[in-house]
Coordinates of C-alpha atoms in Angstrom, one line a residue:
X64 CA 61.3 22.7 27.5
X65 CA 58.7 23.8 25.0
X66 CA 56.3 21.1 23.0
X67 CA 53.1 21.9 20.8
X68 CA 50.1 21.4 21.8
X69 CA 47.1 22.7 19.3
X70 CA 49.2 25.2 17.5
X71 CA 50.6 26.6 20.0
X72 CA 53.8 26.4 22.4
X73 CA 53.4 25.5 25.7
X74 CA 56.6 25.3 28.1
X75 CA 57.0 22.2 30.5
X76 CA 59.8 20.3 32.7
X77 CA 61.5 17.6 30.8
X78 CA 60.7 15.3 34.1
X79 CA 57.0 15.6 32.9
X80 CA 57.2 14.6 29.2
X81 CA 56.5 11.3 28.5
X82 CA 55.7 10.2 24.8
X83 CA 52.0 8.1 24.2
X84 CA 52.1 5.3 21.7
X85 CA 49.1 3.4 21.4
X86 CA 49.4 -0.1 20.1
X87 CA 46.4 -0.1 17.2
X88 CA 45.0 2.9 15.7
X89 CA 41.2 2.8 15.7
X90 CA 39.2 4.8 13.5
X91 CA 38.0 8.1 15.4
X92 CA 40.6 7.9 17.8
X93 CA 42.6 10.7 18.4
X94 CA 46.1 10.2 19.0
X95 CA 48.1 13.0 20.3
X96 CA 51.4 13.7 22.2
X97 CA 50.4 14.8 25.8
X98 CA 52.0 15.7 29.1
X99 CA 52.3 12.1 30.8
X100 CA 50.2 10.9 28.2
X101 CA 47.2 12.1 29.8
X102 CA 45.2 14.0 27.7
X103 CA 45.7 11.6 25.3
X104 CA 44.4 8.6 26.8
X105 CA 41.4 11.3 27.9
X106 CA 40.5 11.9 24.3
X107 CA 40.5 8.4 23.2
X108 CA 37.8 7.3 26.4
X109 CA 35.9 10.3 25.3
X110 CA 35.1 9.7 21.9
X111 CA 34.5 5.9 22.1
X112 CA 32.5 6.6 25.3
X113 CA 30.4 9.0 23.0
X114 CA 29.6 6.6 20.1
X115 CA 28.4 3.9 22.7
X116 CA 26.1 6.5 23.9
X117 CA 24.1 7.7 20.2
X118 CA 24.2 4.2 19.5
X119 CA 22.7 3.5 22.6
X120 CA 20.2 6.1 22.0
X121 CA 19.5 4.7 18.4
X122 CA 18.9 1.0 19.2
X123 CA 15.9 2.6 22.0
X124 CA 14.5 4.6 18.9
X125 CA 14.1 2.0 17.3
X126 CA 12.7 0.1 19.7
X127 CA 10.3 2.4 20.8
X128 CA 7.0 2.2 19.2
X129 CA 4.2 5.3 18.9
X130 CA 2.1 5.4 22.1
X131 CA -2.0 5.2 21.8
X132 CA -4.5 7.2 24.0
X133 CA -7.9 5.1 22.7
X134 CA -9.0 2.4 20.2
X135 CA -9.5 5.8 17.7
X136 CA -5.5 6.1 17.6
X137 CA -5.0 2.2 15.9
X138 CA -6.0 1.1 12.8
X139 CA -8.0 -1.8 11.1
X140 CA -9.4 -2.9 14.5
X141 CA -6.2 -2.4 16.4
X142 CA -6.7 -1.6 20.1
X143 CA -5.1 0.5 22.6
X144 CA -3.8 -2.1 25.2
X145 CA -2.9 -1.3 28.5
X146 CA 0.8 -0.5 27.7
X147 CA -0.5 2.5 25.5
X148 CA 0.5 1.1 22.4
X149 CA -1.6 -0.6 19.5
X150 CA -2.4 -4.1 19.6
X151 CA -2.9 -5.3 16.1
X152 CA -5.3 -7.7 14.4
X153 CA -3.8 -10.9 12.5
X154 CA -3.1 -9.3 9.3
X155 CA -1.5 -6.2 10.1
X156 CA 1.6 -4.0 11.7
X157 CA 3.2 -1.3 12.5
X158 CA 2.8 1.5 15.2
X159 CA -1.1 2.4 14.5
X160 CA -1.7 -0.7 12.5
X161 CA -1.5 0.9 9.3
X162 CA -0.2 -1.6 7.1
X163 CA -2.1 -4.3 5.8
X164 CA -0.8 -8.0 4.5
X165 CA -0.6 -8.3 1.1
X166 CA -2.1 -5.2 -0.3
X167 CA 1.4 -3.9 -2.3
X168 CA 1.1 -7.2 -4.0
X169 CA -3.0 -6.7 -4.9
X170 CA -2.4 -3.2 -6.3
X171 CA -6.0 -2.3 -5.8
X172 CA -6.7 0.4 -8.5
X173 CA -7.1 3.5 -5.8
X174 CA -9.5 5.7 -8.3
X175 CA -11.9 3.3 -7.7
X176 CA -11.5 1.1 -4.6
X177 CA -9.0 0.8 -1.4
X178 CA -7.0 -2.1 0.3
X179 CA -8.7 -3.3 3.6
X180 CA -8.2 -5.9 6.2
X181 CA -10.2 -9.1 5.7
X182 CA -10.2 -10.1 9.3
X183 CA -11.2 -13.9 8.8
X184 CA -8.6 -14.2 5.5
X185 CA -5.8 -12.4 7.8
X186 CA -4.6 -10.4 4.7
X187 CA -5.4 -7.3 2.7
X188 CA -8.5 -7.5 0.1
X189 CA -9.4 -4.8 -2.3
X190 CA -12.8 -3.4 -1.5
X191 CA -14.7 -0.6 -3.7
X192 CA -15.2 2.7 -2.9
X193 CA -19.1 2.2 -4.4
X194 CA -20.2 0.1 -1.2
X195 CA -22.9 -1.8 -3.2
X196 CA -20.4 -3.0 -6.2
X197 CA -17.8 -5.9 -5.9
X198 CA -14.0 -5.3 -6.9
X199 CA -13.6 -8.3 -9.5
X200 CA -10.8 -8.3 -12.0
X201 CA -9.4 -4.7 -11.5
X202 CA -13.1 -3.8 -11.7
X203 CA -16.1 -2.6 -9.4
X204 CA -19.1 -4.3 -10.7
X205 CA -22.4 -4.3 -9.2
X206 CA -23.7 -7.6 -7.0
X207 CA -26.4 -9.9 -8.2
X208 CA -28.0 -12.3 -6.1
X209 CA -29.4 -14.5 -9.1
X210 CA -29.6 -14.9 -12.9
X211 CA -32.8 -12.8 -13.1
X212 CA -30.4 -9.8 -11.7
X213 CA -28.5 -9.9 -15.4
X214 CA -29.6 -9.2 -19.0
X215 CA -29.5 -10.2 -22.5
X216 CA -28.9 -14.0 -21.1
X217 CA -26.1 -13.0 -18.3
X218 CA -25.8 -15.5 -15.7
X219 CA -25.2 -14.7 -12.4
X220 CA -21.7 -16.5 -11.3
X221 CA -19.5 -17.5 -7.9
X222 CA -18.2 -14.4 -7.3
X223 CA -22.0 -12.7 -7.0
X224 CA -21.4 -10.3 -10.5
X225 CA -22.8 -11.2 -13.7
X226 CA -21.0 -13.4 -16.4
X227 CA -22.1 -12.2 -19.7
X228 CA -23.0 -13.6 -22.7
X229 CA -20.2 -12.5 -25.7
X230 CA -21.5 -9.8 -27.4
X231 CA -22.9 -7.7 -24.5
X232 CA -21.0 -6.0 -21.2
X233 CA -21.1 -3.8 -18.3
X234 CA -22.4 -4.9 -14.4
X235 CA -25.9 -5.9 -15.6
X236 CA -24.9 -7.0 -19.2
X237 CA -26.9 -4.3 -20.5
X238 CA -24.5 -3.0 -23.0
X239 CA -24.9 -4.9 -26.3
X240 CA -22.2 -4.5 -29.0
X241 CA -23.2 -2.6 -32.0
X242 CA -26.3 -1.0 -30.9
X243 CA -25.4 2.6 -31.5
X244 CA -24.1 2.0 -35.0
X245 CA -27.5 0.6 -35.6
X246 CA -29.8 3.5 -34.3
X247 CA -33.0 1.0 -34.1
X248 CA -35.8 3.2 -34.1
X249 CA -37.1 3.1 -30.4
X250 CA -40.8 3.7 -31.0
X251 CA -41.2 0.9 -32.8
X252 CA -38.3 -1.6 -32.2
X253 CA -35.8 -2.4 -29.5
X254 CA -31.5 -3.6 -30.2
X255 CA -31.5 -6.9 -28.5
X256 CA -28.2 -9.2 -28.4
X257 CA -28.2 -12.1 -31.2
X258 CA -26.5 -14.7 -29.4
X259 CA -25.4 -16.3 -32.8
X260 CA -24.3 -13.3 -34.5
X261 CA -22.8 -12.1 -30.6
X262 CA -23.9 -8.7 -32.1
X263 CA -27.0 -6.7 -31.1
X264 CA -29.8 -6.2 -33.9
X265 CA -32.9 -4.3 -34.2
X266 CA -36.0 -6.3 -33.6
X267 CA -39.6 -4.8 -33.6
X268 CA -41.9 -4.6 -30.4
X269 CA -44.6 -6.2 -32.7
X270 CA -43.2 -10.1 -32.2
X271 CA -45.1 -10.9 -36.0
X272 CA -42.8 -7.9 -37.8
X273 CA -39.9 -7.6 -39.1
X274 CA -37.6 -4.6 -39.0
X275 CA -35.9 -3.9 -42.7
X276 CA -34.5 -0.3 -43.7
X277 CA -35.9 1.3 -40.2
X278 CA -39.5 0.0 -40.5
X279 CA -41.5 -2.4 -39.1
X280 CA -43.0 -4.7 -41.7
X281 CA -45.3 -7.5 -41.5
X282 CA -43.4 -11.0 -42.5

């Protein structure tokens, strides 16, 4: 007797044909006519045998975390413990202990500063790339330690930057509003913020003058 077997004729004894008919058909399965049904069955073990295996081998990728040689390899204060992998601070994950708590939700401005780990708050904090200034506000101002620190009336608040009076700006509240329109004549008078006007003016170094149409004049 001759049968098919992948495209091609293959000649057999009728006592050995027997026709396979599996009950369910499962997806990449391969169901084929064999001698004594065989091959058949073979194929079918095969293939499930070799998805158990790759998933087998997926599930321990997974699972398998980067290995460490020294405290250098890990991250925000992570350590190399003695399994060879990172042991992380509070605060942070992953294989080197590169991601911080909370940083995608700061959105630290990167031109200007970073997101670090704040080991006592256990979360990320946005810290300034100028070590002396403080990140306040999607801003790096410079610290004060009192009121004498900032200008033109500036106080200096809870968060250690200077609150300034409306009218002037900038870390120390230096910058008064409208002083370069005004072009105050520096050798004899200074732009000083009026706190009532919240606008700078020109005011003359001599206290008992007055400063009219770029002069100094006596009152």
């Amino acid at each position: 007797m001759i049968i098919w077997k992948g495209g091609k004729p293959k000649t057999v004894n009728v006592g050995q044909v027997r026709i396979y008919h599996p009950r369910e058909s499962h997806e990449d399965v391969v169901e084929t006519d064999g001698v004594n049904g065989e091959e058949s069955r073979a194929e079918q073990v095969e293939t499930e045998g070799s998805k158990g295996l790759a998933k087998e081998e997926s599930t321990k990728a997974e699972q398998c975390p980067a290995s460490c040689k020294s405290n250098s390899d890990c991250e925000n204060g992570g350590t190399c413990g003695k399994d060879q992998v990172c042991e992380c601070k509070e605060g942070s994950s992953g294989d080197r202990c590169e991601i911080i708590k909370g940083c995608e939700t700061l959105a630290c401005d990167d031109q200007i500063s970073k997101c670090v780990l704040d080991v006592k708050a256990k979360r990320g904090i946005c810290e300034c790339k100028e070590k002396t200034k403080l990140y306040v506000k999607h801003k790096c101002l410079a610290a004060c330690k009192s009121n004498s620190d900032c200008k033109n009336g500036g106080t200096c608040g809870k968060d250690q930057v200077c609150e300034c009076k409306e009218g002037s700006s900038g870390d120390r509240c230096e910058i008064i509003k409208g002083c370069e329109k005004l072009a105050c004549d520096p050798q004899i008078s200074d732009c000083v913020l009026d706190l009532k006007a919240k606008n700078g003016i020109c005011e003359c170094k001599e206290k008992t003058k007055l400063y009219v149409n770029h002069k100094c004049l006596g009152k």
